[in-house]
XYZ file of N, CA and C in Angstrom:
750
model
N 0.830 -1.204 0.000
C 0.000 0.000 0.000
C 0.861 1.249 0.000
N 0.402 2.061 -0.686
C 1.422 3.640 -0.677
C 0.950 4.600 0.336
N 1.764 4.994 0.377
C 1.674 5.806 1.861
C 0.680 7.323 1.411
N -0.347 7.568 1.981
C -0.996 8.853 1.763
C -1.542 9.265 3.169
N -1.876 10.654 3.189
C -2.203 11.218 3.716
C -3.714 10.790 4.356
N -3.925 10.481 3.839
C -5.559 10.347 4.051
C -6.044 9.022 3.511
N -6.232 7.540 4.645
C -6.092 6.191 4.465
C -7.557 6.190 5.035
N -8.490 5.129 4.443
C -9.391 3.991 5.047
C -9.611 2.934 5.139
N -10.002 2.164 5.634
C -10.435 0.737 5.579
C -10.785 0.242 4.398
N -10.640 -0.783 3.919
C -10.973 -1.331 2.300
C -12.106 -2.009 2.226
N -12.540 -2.551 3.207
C -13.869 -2.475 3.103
C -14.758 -1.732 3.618
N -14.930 -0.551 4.047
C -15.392 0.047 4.420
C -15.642 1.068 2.441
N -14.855 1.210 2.427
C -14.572 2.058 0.693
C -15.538 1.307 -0.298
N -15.446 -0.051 -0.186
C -15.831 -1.353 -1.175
C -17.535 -1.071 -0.606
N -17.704 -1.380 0.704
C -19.172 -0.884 1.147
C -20.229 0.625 0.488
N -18.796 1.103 0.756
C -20.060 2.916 0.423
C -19.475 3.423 -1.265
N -18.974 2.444 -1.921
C -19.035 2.418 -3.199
C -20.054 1.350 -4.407
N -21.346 1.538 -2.984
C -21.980 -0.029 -3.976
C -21.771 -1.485 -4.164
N -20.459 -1.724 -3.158
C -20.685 -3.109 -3.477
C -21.347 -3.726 -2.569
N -22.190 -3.374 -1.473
C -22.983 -4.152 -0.362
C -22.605 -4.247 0.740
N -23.031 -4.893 1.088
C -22.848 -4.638 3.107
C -21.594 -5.114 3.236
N -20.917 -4.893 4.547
C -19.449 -5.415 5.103
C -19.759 -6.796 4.209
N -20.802 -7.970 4.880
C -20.633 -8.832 4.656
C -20.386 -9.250 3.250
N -20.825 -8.771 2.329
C -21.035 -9.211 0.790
C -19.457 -8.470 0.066
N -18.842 -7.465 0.999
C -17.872 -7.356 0.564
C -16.437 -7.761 0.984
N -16.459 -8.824 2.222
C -15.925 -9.546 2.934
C -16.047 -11.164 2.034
N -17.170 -11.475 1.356
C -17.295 -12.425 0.083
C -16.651 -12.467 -0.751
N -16.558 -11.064 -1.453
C -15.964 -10.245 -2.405
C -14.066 -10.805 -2.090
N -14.111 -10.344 -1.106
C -12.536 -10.374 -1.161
C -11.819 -11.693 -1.189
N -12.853 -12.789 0.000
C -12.366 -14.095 0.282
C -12.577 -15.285 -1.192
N -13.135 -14.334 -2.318
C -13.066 -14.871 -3.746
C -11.988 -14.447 -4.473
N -11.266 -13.647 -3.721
C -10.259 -12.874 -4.512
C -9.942 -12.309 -5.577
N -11.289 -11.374 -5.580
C -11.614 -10.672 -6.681
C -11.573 -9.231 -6.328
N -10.519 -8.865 -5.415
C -10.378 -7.086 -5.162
C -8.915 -7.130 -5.011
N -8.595 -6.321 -6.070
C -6.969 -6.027 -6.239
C -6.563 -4.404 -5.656
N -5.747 -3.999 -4.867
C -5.015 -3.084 -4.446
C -3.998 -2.698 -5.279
N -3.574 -1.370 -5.881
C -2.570 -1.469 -6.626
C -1.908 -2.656 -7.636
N -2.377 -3.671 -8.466
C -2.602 -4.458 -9.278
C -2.326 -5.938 -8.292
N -2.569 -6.198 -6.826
C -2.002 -7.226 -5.593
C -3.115 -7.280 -5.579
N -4.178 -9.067 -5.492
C -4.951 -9.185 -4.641
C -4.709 -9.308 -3.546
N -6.188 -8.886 -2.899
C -5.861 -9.192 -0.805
C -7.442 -9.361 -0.387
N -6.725 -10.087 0.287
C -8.085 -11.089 0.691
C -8.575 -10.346 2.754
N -7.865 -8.787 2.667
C -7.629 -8.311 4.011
C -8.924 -6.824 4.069
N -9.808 -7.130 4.240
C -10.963 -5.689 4.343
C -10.481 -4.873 5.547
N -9.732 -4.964 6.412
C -9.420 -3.933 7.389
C -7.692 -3.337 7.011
N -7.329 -4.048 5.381
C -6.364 -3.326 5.062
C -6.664 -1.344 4.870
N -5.990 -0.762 5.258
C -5.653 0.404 5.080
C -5.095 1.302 4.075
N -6.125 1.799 2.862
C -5.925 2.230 1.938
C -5.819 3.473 1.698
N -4.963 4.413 0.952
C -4.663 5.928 0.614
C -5.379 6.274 -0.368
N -6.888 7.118 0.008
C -7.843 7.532 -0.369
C -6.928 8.441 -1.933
N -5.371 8.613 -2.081
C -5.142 9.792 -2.790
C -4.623 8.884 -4.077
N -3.757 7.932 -3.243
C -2.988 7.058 -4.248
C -2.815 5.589 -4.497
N -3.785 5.271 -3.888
C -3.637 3.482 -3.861
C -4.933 3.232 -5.370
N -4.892 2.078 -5.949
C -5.831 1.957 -6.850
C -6.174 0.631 -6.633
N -7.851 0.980 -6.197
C -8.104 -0.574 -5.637
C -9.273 -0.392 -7.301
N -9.301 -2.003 -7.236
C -9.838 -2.231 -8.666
C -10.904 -4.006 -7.997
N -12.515 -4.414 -8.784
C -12.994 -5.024 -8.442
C -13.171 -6.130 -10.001
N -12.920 -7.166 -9.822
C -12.901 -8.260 -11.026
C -11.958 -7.772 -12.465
N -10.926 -6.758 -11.570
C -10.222 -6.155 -13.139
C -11.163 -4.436 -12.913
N -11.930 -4.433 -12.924
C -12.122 -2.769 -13.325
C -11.684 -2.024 -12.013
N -11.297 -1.105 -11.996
C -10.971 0.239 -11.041
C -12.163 0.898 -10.817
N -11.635 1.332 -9.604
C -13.173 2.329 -8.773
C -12.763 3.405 -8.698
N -13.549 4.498 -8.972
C -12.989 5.656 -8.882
C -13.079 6.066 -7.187
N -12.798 6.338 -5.816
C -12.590 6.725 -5.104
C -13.427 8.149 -5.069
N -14.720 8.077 -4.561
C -15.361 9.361 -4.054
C -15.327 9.326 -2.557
N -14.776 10.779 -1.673
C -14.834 11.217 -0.532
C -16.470 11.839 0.050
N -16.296 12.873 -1.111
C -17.071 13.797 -0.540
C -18.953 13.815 -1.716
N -19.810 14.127 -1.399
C -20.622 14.361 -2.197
C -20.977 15.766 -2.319
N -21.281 15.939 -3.388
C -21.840 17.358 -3.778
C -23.067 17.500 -4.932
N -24.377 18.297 -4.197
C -25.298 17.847 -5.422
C -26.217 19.459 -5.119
N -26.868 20.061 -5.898
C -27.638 21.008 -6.400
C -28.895 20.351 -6.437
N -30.022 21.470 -5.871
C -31.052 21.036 -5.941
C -32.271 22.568 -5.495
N -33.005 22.644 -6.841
C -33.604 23.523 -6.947
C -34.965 23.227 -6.076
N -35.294 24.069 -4.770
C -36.273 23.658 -3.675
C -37.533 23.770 -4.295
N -38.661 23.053 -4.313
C -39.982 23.733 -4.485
C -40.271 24.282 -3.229
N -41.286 24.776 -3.002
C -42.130 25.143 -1.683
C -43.141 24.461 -1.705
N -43.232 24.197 -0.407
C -44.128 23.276 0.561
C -43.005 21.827 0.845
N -41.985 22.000 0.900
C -40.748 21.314 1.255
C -40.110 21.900 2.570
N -39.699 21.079 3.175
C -39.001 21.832 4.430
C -37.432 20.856 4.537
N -36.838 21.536 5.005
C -35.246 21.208 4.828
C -35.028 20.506 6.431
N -35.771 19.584 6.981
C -35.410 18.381 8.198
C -35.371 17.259 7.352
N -35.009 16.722 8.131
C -35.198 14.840 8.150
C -35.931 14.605 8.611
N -36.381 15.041 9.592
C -37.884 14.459 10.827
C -39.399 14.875 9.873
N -40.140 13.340 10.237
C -41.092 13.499 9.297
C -42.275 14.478 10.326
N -43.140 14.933 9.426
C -43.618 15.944 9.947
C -44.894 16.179 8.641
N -45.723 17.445 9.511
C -46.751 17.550 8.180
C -46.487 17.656 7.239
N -45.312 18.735 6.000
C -44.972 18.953 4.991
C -43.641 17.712 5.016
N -43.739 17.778 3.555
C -42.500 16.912 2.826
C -41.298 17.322 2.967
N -40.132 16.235 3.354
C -38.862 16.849 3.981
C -38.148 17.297 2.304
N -37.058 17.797 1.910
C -36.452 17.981 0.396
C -35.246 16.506 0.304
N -35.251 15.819 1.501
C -34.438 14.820 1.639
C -35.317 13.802 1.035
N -36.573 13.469 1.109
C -37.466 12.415 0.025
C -37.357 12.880 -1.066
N -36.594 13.688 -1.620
C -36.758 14.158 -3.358
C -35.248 13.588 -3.748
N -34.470 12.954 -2.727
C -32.802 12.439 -3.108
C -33.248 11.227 -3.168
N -32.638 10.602 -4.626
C -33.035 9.182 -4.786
C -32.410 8.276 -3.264
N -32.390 6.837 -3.083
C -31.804 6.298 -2.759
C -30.642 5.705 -3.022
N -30.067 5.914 -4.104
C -28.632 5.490 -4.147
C -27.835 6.857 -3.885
N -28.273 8.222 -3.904
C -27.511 9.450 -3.394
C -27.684 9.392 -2.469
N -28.952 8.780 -1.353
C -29.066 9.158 -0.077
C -28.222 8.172 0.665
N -27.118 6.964 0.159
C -26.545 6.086 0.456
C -25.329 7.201 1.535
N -24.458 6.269 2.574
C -22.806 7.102 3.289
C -22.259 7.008 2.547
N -21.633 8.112 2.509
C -20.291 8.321 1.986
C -19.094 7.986 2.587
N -18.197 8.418 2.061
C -16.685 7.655 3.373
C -16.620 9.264 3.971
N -17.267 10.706 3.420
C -17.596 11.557 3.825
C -18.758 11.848 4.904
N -18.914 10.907 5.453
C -20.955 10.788 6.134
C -21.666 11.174 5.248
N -22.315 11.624 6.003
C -24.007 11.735 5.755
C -24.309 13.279 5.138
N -25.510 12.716 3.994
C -25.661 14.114 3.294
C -25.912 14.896 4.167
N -26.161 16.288 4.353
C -26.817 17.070 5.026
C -26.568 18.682 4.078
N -27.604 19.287 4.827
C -27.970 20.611 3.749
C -26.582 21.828 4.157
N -26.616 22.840 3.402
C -24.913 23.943 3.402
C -26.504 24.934 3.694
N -26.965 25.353 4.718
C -28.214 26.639 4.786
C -29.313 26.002 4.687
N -30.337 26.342 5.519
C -31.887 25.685 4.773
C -32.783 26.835 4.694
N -33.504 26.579 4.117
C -34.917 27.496 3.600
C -36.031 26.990 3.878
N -36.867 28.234 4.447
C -38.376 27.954 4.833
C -39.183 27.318 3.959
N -40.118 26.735 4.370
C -40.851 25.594 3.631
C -41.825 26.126 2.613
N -41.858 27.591 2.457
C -42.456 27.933 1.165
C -41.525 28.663 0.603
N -40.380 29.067 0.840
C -39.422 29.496 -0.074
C -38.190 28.343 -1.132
N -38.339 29.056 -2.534
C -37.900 27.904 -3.123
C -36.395 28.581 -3.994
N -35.895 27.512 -4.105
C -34.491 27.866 -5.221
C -33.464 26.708 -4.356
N -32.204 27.559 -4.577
C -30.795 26.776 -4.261
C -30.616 26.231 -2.940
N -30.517 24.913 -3.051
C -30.001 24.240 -1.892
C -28.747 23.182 -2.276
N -27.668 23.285 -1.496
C -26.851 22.570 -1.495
C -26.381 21.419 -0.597
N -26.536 20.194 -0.947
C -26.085 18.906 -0.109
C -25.064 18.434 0.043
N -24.344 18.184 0.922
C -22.699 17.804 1.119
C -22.471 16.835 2.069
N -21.489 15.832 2.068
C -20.914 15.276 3.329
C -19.915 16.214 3.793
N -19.257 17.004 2.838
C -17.869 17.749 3.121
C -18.454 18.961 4.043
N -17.774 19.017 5.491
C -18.136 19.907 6.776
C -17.437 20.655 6.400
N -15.884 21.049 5.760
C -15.339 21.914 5.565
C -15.567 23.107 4.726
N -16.794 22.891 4.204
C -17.450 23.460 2.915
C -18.853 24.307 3.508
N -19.084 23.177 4.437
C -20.800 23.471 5.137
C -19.953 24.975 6.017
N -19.353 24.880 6.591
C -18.502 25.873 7.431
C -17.980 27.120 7.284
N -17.649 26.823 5.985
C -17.010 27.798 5.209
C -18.240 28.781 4.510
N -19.177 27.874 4.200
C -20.348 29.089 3.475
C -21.207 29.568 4.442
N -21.184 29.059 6.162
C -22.126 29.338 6.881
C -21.616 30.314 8.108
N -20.592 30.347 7.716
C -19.494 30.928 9.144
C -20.257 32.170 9.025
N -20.766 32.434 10.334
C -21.299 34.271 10.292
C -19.897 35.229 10.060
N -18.494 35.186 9.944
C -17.351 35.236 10.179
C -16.668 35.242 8.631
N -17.098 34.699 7.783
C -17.041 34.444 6.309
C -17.666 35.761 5.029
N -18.926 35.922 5.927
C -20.028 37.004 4.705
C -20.000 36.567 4.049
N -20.402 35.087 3.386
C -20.432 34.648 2.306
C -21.645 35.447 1.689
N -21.858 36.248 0.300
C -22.939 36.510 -0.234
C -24.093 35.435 -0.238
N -25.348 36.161 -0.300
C -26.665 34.879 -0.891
C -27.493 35.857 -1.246
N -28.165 35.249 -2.519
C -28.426 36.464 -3.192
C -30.014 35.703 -3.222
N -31.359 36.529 -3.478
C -32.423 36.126 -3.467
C -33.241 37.006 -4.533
N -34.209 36.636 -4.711
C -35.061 36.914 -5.550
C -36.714 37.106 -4.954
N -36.943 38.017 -4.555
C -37.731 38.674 -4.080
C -39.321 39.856 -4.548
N -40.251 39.007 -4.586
C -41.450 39.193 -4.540
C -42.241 39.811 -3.261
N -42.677 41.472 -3.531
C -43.355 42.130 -2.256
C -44.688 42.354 -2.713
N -45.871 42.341 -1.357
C -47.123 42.333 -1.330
C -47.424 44.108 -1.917
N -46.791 45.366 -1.842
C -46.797 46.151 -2.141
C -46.086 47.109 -3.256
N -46.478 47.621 -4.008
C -45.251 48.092 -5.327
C -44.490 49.074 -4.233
N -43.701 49.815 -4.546
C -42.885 50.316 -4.480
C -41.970 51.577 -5.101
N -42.678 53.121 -5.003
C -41.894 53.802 -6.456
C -40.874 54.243 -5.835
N -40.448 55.503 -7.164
C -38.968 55.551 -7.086
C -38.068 55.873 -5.630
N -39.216 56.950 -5.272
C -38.357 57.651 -3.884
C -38.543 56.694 -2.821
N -39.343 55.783 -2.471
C -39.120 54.811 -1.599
C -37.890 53.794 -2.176
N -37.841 53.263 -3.304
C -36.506 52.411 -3.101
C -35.484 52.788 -2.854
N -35.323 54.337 -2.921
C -34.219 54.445 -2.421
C -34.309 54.811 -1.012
N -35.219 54.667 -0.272
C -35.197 54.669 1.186
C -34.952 53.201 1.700
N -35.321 52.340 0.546
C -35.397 51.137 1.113
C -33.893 50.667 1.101
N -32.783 51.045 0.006
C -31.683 50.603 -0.326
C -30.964 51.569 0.559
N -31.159 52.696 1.025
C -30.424 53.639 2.228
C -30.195 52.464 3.683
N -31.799 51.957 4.005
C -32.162 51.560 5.148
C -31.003 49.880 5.251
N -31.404 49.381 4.208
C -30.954 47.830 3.945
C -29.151 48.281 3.973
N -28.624 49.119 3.161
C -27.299 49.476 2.949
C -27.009 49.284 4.426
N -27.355 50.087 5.106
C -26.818 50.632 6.287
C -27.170 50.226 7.908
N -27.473 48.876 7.439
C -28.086 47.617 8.323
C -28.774 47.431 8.930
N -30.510 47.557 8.622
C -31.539 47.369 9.143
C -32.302 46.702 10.252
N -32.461 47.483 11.246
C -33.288 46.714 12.778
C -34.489 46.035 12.435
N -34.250 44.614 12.591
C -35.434 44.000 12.401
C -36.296 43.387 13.844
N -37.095 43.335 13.739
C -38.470 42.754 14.922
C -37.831 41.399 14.822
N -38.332 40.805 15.928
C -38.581 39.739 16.489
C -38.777 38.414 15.977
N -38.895 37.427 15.970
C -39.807 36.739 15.182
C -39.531 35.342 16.092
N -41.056 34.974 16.815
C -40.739 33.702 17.449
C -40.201 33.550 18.735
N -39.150 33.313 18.710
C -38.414 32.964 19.664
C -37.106 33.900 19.177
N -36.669 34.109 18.196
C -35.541 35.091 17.728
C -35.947 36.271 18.501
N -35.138 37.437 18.936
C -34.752 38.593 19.729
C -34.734 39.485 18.470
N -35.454 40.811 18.054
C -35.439 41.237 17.604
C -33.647 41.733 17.334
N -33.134 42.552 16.360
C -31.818 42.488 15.783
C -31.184 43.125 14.457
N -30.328 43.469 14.847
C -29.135 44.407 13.695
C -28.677 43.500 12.911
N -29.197 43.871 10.836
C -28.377 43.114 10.539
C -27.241 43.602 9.779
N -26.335 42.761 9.074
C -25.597 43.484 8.193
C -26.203 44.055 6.973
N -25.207 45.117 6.174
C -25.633 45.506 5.505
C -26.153 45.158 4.206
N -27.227 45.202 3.252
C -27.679 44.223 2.141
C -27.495 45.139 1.045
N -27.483 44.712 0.015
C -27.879 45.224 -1.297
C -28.840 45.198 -2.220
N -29.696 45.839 -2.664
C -31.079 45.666 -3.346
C -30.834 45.861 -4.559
N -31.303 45.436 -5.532
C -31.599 45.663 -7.375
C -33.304 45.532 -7.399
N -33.551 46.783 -8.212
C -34.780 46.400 -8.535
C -35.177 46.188 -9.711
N -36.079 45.365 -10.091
C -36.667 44.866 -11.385
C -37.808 44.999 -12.041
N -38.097 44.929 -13.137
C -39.345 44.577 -13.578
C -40.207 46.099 -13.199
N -39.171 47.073 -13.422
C -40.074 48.253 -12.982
C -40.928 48.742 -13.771
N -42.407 49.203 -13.508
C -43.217 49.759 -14.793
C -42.317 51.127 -15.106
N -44.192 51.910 -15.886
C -43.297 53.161 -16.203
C -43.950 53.963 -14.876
N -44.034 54.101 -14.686
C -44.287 54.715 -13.639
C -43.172 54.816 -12.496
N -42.087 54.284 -12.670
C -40.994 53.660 -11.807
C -41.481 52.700 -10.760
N -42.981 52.371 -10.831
C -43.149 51.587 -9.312
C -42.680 50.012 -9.682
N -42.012 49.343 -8.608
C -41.688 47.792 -8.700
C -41.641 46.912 -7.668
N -42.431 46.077 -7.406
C -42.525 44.902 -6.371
C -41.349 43.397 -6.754
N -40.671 43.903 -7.211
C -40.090 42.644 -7.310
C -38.123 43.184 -7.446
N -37.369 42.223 -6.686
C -36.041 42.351 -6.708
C -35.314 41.809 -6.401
N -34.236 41.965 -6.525
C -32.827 40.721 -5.944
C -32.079 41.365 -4.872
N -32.026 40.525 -3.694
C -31.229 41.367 -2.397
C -30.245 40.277 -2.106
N -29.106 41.187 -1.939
C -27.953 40.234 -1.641
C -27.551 40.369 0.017
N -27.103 38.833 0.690
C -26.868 39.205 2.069
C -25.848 38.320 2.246
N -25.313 39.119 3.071
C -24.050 38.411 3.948
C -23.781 37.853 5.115
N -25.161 37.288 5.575
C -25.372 36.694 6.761
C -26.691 35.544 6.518
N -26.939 34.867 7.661
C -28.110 34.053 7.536
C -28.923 33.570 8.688
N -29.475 34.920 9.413
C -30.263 35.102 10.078
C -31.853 34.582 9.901
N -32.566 34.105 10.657
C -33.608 33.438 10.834
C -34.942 34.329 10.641
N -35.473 33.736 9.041
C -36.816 34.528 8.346
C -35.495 35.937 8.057
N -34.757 36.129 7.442
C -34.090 37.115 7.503
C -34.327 38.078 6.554
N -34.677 37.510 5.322
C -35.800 38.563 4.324
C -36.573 38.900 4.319
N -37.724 38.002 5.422
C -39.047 38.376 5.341
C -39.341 39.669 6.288
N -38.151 39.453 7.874
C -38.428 40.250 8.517
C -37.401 41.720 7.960
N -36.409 41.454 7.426
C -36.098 43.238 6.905
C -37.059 43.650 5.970
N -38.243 43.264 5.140
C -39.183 44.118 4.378
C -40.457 43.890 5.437
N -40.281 43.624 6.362
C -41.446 43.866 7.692
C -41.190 45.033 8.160
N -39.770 45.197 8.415
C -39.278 46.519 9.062
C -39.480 47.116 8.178
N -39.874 47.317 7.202
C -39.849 49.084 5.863
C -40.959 48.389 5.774
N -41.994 48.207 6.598
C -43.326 48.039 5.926
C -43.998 47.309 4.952
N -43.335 46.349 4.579
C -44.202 45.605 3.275
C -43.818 43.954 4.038
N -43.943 43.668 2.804
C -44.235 42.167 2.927
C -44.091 40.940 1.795
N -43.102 40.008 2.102
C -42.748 39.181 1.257
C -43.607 38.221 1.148
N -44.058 37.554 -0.498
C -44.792 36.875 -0.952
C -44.974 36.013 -2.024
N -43.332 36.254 -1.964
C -42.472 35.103 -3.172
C -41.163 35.174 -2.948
N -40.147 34.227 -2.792
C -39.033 34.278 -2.201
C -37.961 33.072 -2.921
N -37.084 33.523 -3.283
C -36.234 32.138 -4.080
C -34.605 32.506 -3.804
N -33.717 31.571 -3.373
C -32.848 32.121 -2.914
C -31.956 31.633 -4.997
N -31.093 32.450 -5.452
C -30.553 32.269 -6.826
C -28.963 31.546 -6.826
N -28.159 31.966 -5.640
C -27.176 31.612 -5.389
C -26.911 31.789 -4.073
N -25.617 30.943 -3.715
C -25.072 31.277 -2.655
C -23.191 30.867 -2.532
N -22.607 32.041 -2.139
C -20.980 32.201 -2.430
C -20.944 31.405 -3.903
N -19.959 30.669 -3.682
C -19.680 30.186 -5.435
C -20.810 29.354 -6.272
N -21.722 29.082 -5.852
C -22.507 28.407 -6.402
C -23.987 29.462 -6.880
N -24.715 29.207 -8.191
C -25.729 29.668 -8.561
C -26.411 28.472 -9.044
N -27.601 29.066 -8.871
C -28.634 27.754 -9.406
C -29.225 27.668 -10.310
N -28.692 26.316 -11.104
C -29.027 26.055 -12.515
C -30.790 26.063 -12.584
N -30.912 27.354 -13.580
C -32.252 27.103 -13.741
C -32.700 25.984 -14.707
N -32.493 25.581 -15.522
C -32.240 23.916 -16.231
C -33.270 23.200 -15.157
N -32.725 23.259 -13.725
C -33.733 22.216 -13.230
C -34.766 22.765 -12.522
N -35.773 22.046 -12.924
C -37.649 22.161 -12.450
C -37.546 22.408 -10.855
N -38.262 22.635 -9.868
C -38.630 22.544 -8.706
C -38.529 21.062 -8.492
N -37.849 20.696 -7.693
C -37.765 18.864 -7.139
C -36.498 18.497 -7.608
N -36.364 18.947 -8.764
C -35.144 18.336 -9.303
C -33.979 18.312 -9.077
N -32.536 17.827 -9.265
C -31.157 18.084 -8.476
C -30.416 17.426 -9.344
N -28.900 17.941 -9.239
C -27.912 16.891 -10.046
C -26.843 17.113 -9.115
N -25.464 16.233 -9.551
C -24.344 16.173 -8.666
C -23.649 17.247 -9.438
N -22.602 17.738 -8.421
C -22.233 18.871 -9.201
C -20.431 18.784 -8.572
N -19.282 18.890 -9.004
C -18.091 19.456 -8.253
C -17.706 20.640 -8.056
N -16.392 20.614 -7.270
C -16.563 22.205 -6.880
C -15.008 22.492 -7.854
């Protein structure tokens, strides 16, 4: 075996690559049909280098996946738990062979979104990633797409983009403590002629709880369509329908 940085168990690898339980891949080996670097071994608690060893099954090679990474455009009326509950979790919309361990664990979501807000969600085993886009400490951008119950003309958006710029006190909500957030950025869209427009893209650098709904609570209006478009390096392929998802690398 070659020496790497980063070693696992060989059957443990042989397991969360599809070939079946410990046991069926403990079969596997004692037929001597799993080669290590072109050596059979008949040893599942051998210790393999996730970077550089090439384990191969009846002659073909496995490609070695760590981590998973997959895109998935939310519908609403989805909620981002595992625990079953009245609405549908977005974890029943991952087939069962994605919802399989990884040698990375277990999928789990990078941010979640309220159960009627829909767009980008990202699934990962990789924590170093979940961490990195969630760190309040980071500002990773997340940019949304935003539908209000009220239009909006010219001289108010720019009260609204003064207020949001310059980090808006929001109310309460729940059990959350009302709160200062950072500062956002607004675009507005779809404006008539009249300059009035209910609809826009706000970018934020934090991910505070109901955090869009309650900064257009504070300026008085009210959100009534909500889609998040991206978040830090990732944007969401519009290609896929509501439900839908693909694997994606980084």
């Amino acid at each position: 075996m070659a020496e790497g940085k980063k070693t696992e168990r060989l059957d443990k690898i042989l397991s969360t690559h599809g070939f079946g339980s410990r046991k069926d891949v403990h079969s596997l080996l004692a037929q001597k049909r799993v080669s290590v670097n072109g050596e059979m071994t008949r040893s599942g608690d051998m210790h393999v280098s996730l970077e550089s060893d090439k384990i191969a099954v009846d002659g073909e090679p496995i490609q070695i996946q760590t981590h998973a990474y997959f895109m998935m455009n939310k519908p609403a009326g989805y909620v981002c738990s595992k625990k079953d509950g009245v609405q549908p979790s977005v974890f029943n919309l991952i087939s069962d062979n994605d919802m399989h361990r990884y040698l990375g664990g277990e999928l789990s979501l990078i941010g979640r979104l309220d159960a009627d807000t829909e767009g980008l969600l990202i699934f990962t085993t990789d924590g170093q990633l979940n961490h990195t886009l969630t760190s309040p400490k980071k500002k990773v951008p997340k940019v949304y797409l935003v539908r209000l119950r009220d239009f909006v003309d010219e001289a108010d958006q720019k009260i609204y983009a003064k207020k949001l710029g310059g980090g808006i006190h929001i109310p309460a909500d729940g059990k959350e403590p009302e709160d200062d957030c950072l500062p956002a950025e607004i675009e507005w869209l779809e404006k008539k002629d009249d300059g009035t427009s209910c609809t826009c893209r706000l970018t934020l650098h934090e991910g505070k709880y109901h955090e869009v709904k309650r900064m257009f609570l504070a300026l008085g209006n009210e959100v009534i369509y909500l889609k998040r478009l991206s978040m830090g390096p990732f944007t969401l392929d519009e290609s896929l329908k509501p439900g839908e998802y693909k694997e994606i690398s980084l």
